[in-house]
PDB file of C-alpha atoms in Angstrom:
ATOM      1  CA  UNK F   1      10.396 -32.880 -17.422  1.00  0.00           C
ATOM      2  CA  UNK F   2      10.943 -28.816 -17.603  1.00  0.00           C
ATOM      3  CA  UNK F   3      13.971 -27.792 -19.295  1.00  0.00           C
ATOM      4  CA  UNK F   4      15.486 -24.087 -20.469  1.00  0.00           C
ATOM      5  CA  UNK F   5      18.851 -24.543 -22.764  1.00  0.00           C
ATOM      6  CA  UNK F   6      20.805 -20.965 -22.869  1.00  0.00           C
ATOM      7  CA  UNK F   7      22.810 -20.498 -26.112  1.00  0.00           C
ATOM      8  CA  UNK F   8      24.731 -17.830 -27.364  1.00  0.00           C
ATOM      9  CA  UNK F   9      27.507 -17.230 -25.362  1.00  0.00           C
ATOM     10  CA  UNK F  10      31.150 -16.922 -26.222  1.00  0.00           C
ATOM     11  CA  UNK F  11      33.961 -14.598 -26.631  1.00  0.00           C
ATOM     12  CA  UNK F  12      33.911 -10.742 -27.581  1.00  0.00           C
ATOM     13  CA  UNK F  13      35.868  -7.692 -27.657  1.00  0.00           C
ATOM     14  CA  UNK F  14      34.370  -4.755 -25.297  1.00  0.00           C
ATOM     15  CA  UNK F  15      31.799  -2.383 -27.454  1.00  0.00           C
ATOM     16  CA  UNK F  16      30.923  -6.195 -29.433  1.00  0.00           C
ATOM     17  CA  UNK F  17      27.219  -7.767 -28.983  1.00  0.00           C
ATOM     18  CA  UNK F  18      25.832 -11.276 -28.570  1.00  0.00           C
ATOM     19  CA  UNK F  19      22.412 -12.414 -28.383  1.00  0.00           C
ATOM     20  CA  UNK F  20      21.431 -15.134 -26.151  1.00  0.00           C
ATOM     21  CA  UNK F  21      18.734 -17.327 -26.290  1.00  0.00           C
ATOM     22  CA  UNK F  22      17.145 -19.791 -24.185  1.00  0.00           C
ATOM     23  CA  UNK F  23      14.860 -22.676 -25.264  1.00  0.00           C
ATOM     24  CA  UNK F  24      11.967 -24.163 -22.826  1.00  0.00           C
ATOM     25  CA  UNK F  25      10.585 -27.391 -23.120  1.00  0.00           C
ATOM     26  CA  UNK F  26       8.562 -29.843 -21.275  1.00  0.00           C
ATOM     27  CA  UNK F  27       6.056 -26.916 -20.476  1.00  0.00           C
ATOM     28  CA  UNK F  28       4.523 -23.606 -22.042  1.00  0.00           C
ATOM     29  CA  UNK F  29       5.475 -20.700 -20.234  1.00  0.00           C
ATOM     30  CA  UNK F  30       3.345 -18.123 -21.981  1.00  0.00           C
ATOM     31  CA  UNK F  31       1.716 -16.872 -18.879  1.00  0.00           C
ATOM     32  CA  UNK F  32       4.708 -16.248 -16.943  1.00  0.00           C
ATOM     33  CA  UNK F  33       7.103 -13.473 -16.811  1.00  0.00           C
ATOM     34  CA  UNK F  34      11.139 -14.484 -17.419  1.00  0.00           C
ATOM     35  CA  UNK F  35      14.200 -13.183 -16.282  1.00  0.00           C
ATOM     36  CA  UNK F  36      17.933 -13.301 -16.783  1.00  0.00           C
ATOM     37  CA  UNK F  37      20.529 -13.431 -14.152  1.00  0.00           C
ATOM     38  CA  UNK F  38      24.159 -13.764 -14.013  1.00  0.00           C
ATOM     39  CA  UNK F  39      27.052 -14.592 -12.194  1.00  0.00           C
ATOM     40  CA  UNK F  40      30.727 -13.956 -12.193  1.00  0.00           C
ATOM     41  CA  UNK F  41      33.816 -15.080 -10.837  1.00  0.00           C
ATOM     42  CA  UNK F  42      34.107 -14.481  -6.802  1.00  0.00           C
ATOM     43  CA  UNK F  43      30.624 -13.010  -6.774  1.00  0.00           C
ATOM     44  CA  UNK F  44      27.005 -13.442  -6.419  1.00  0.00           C
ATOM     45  CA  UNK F  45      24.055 -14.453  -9.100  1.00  0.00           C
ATOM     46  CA  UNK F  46      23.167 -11.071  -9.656  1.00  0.00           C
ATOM     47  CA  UNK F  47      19.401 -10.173 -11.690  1.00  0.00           C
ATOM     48  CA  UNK F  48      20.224  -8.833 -15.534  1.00  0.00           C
ATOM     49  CA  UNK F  49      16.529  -8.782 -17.170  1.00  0.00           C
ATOM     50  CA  UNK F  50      12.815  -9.230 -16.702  1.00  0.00           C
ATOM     51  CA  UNK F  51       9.951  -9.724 -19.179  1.00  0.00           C
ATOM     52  CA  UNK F  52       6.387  -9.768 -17.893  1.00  0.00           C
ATOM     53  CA  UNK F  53       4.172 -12.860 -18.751  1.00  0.00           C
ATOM     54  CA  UNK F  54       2.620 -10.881 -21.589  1.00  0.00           C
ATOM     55  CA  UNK F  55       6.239  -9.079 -23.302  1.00  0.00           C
ATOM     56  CA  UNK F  56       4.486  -6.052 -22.436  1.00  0.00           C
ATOM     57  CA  UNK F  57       6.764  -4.427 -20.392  1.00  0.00           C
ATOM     58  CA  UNK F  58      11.116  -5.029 -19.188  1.00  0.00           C
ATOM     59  CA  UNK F  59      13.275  -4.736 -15.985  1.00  0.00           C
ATOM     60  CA  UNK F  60      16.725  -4.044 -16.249  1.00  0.00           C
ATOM     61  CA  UNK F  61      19.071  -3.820 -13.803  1.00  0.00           C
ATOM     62  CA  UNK F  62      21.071  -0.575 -13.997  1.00  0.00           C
ATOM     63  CA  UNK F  63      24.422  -2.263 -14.859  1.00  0.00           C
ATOM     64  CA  UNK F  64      22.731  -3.628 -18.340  1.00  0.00           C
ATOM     65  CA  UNK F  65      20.164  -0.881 -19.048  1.00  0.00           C
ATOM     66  CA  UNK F  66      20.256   0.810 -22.334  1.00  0.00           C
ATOM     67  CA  UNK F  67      22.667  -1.813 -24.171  1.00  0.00           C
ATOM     68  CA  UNK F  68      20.592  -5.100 -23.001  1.00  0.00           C
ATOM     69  CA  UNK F  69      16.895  -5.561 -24.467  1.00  0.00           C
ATOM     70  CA  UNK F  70      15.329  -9.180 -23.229  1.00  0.00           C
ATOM     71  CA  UNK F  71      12.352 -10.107 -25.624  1.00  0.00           C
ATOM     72  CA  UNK F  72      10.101 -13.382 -26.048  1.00  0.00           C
ATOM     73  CA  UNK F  73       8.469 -15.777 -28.325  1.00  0.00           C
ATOM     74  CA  UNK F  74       6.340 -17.796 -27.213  1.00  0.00           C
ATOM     75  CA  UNK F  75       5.600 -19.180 -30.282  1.00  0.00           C
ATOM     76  CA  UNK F  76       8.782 -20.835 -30.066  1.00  0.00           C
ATOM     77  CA  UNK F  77       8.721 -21.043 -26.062  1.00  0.00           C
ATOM     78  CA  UNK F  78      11.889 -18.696 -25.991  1.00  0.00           C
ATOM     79  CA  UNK F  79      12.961 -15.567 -24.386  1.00  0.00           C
ATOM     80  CA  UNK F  80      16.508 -13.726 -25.833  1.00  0.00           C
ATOM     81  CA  UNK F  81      18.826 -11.260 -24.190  1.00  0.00           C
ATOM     82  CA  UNK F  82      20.111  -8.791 -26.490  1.00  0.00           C
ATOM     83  CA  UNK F  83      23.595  -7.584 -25.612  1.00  0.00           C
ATOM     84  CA  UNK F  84      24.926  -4.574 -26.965  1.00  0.00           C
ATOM     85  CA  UNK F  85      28.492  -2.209 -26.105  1.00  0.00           C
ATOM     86  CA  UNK F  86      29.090  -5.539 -24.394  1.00  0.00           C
ATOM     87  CA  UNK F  87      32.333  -4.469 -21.277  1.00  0.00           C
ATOM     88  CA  UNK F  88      34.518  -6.827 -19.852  1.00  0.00           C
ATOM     89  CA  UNK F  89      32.299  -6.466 -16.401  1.00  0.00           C
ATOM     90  CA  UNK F  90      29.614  -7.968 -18.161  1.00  0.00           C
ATOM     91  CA  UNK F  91      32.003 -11.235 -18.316  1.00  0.00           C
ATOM     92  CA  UNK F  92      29.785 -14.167 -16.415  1.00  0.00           C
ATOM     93  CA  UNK F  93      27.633 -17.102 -16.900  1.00  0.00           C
ATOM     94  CA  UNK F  94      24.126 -16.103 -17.831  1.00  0.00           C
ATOM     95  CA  UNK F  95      21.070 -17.851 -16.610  1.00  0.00           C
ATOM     96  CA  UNK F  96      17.221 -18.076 -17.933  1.00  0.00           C
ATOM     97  CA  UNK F  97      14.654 -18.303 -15.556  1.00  0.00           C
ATOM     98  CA  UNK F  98      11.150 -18.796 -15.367  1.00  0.00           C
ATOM     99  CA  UNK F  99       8.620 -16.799 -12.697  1.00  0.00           C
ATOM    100  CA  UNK F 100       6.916 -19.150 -10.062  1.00  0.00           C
ATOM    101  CA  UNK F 101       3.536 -16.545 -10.539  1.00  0.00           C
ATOM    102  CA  UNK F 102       1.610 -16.785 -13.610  1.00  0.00           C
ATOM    103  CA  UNK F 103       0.524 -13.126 -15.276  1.00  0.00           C
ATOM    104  CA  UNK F 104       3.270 -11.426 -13.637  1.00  0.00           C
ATOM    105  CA  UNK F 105       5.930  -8.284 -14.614  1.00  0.00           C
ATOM    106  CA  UNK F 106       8.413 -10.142 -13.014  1.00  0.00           C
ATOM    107  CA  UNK F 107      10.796  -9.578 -10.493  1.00  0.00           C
ATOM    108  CA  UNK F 108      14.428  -9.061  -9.533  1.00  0.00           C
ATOM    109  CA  UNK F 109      14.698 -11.495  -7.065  1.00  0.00           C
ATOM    110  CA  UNK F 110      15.964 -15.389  -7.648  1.00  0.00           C
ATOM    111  CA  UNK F 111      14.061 -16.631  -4.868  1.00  0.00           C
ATOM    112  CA  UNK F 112      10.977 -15.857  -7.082  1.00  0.00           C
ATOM    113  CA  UNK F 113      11.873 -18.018 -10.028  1.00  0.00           C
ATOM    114  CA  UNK F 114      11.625 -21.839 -10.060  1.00  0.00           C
ATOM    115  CA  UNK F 115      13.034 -23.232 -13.201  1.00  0.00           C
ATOM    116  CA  UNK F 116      16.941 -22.065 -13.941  1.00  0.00           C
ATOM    117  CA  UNK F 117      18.757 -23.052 -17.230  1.00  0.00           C
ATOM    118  CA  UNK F 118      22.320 -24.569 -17.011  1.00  0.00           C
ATOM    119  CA  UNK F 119      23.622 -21.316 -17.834  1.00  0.00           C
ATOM    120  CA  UNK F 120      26.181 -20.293 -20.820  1.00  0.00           C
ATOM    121  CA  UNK F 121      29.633 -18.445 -20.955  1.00  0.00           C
ATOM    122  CA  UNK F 122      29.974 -14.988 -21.897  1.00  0.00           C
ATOM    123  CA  UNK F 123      33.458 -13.120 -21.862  1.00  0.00           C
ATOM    124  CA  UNK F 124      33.939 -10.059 -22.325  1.00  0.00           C
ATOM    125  CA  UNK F 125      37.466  -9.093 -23.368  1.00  0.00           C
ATOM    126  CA  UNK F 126      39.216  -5.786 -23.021  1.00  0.00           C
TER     127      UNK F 126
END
């Protein structure tokens, strides 16, 4: 059985951090790119991050880039989410993903990713 645990979340002040993490098990995914997503209240799962299959290279969505950094270690078969100057529109449940494609950059599209995590909180307060 495949599973991805996210931990991390919780409760900051806007301009706070948080670092996420999410644990696979059940398979290695070192040959496939990962990705965040997110969704809050009364909207769509939107796409946060992307590492390719190698770490070699990140997609951020414009929202998130230059205060989010998503990294890997696939030593440990996790992938983290960096948060940084953390603003209350940032307030959603975040989800870990894994890519369908082996040796792949990634994408920011859900339909390409097969394995989601249960998500966890993260709340942004003003």
């Amino acid at each position: 059985q495949v599973q991805l645990v996210e931990s991390g979340g919780g409760l900051v002040q806007a301009g706070g951090s948080l670092r996420l993490s999410c644990a696979a098990s059940g398979r290695t995914f070192s040959r496939y790119a990962m990705g965040w997503f997110r969704q809050a209240p009364g909207k769509e799962r939107e796409f946060v991050a992307a590492i390719s299959w190698s770490g070699g290279s990140a997609y951020y969505a414009d929202s998130v880039k230059d205060r989010f950094t998503i990294s890997r270690d696939n030593a440990k078969n996790t992938v983290y989410l960096q948060m940084n100057s953390l603003k209350p529109e940032d307030t959603a449940v975040y989800y870990c993903a894994v890519h369908k494609s082996q040796f792949t950059r990634g994408s920011s599209w859900s339909s390409e990713y097969d394995y989601w995590g249960q998500g966890t909180q993260v709340t942004v307060s003003s």
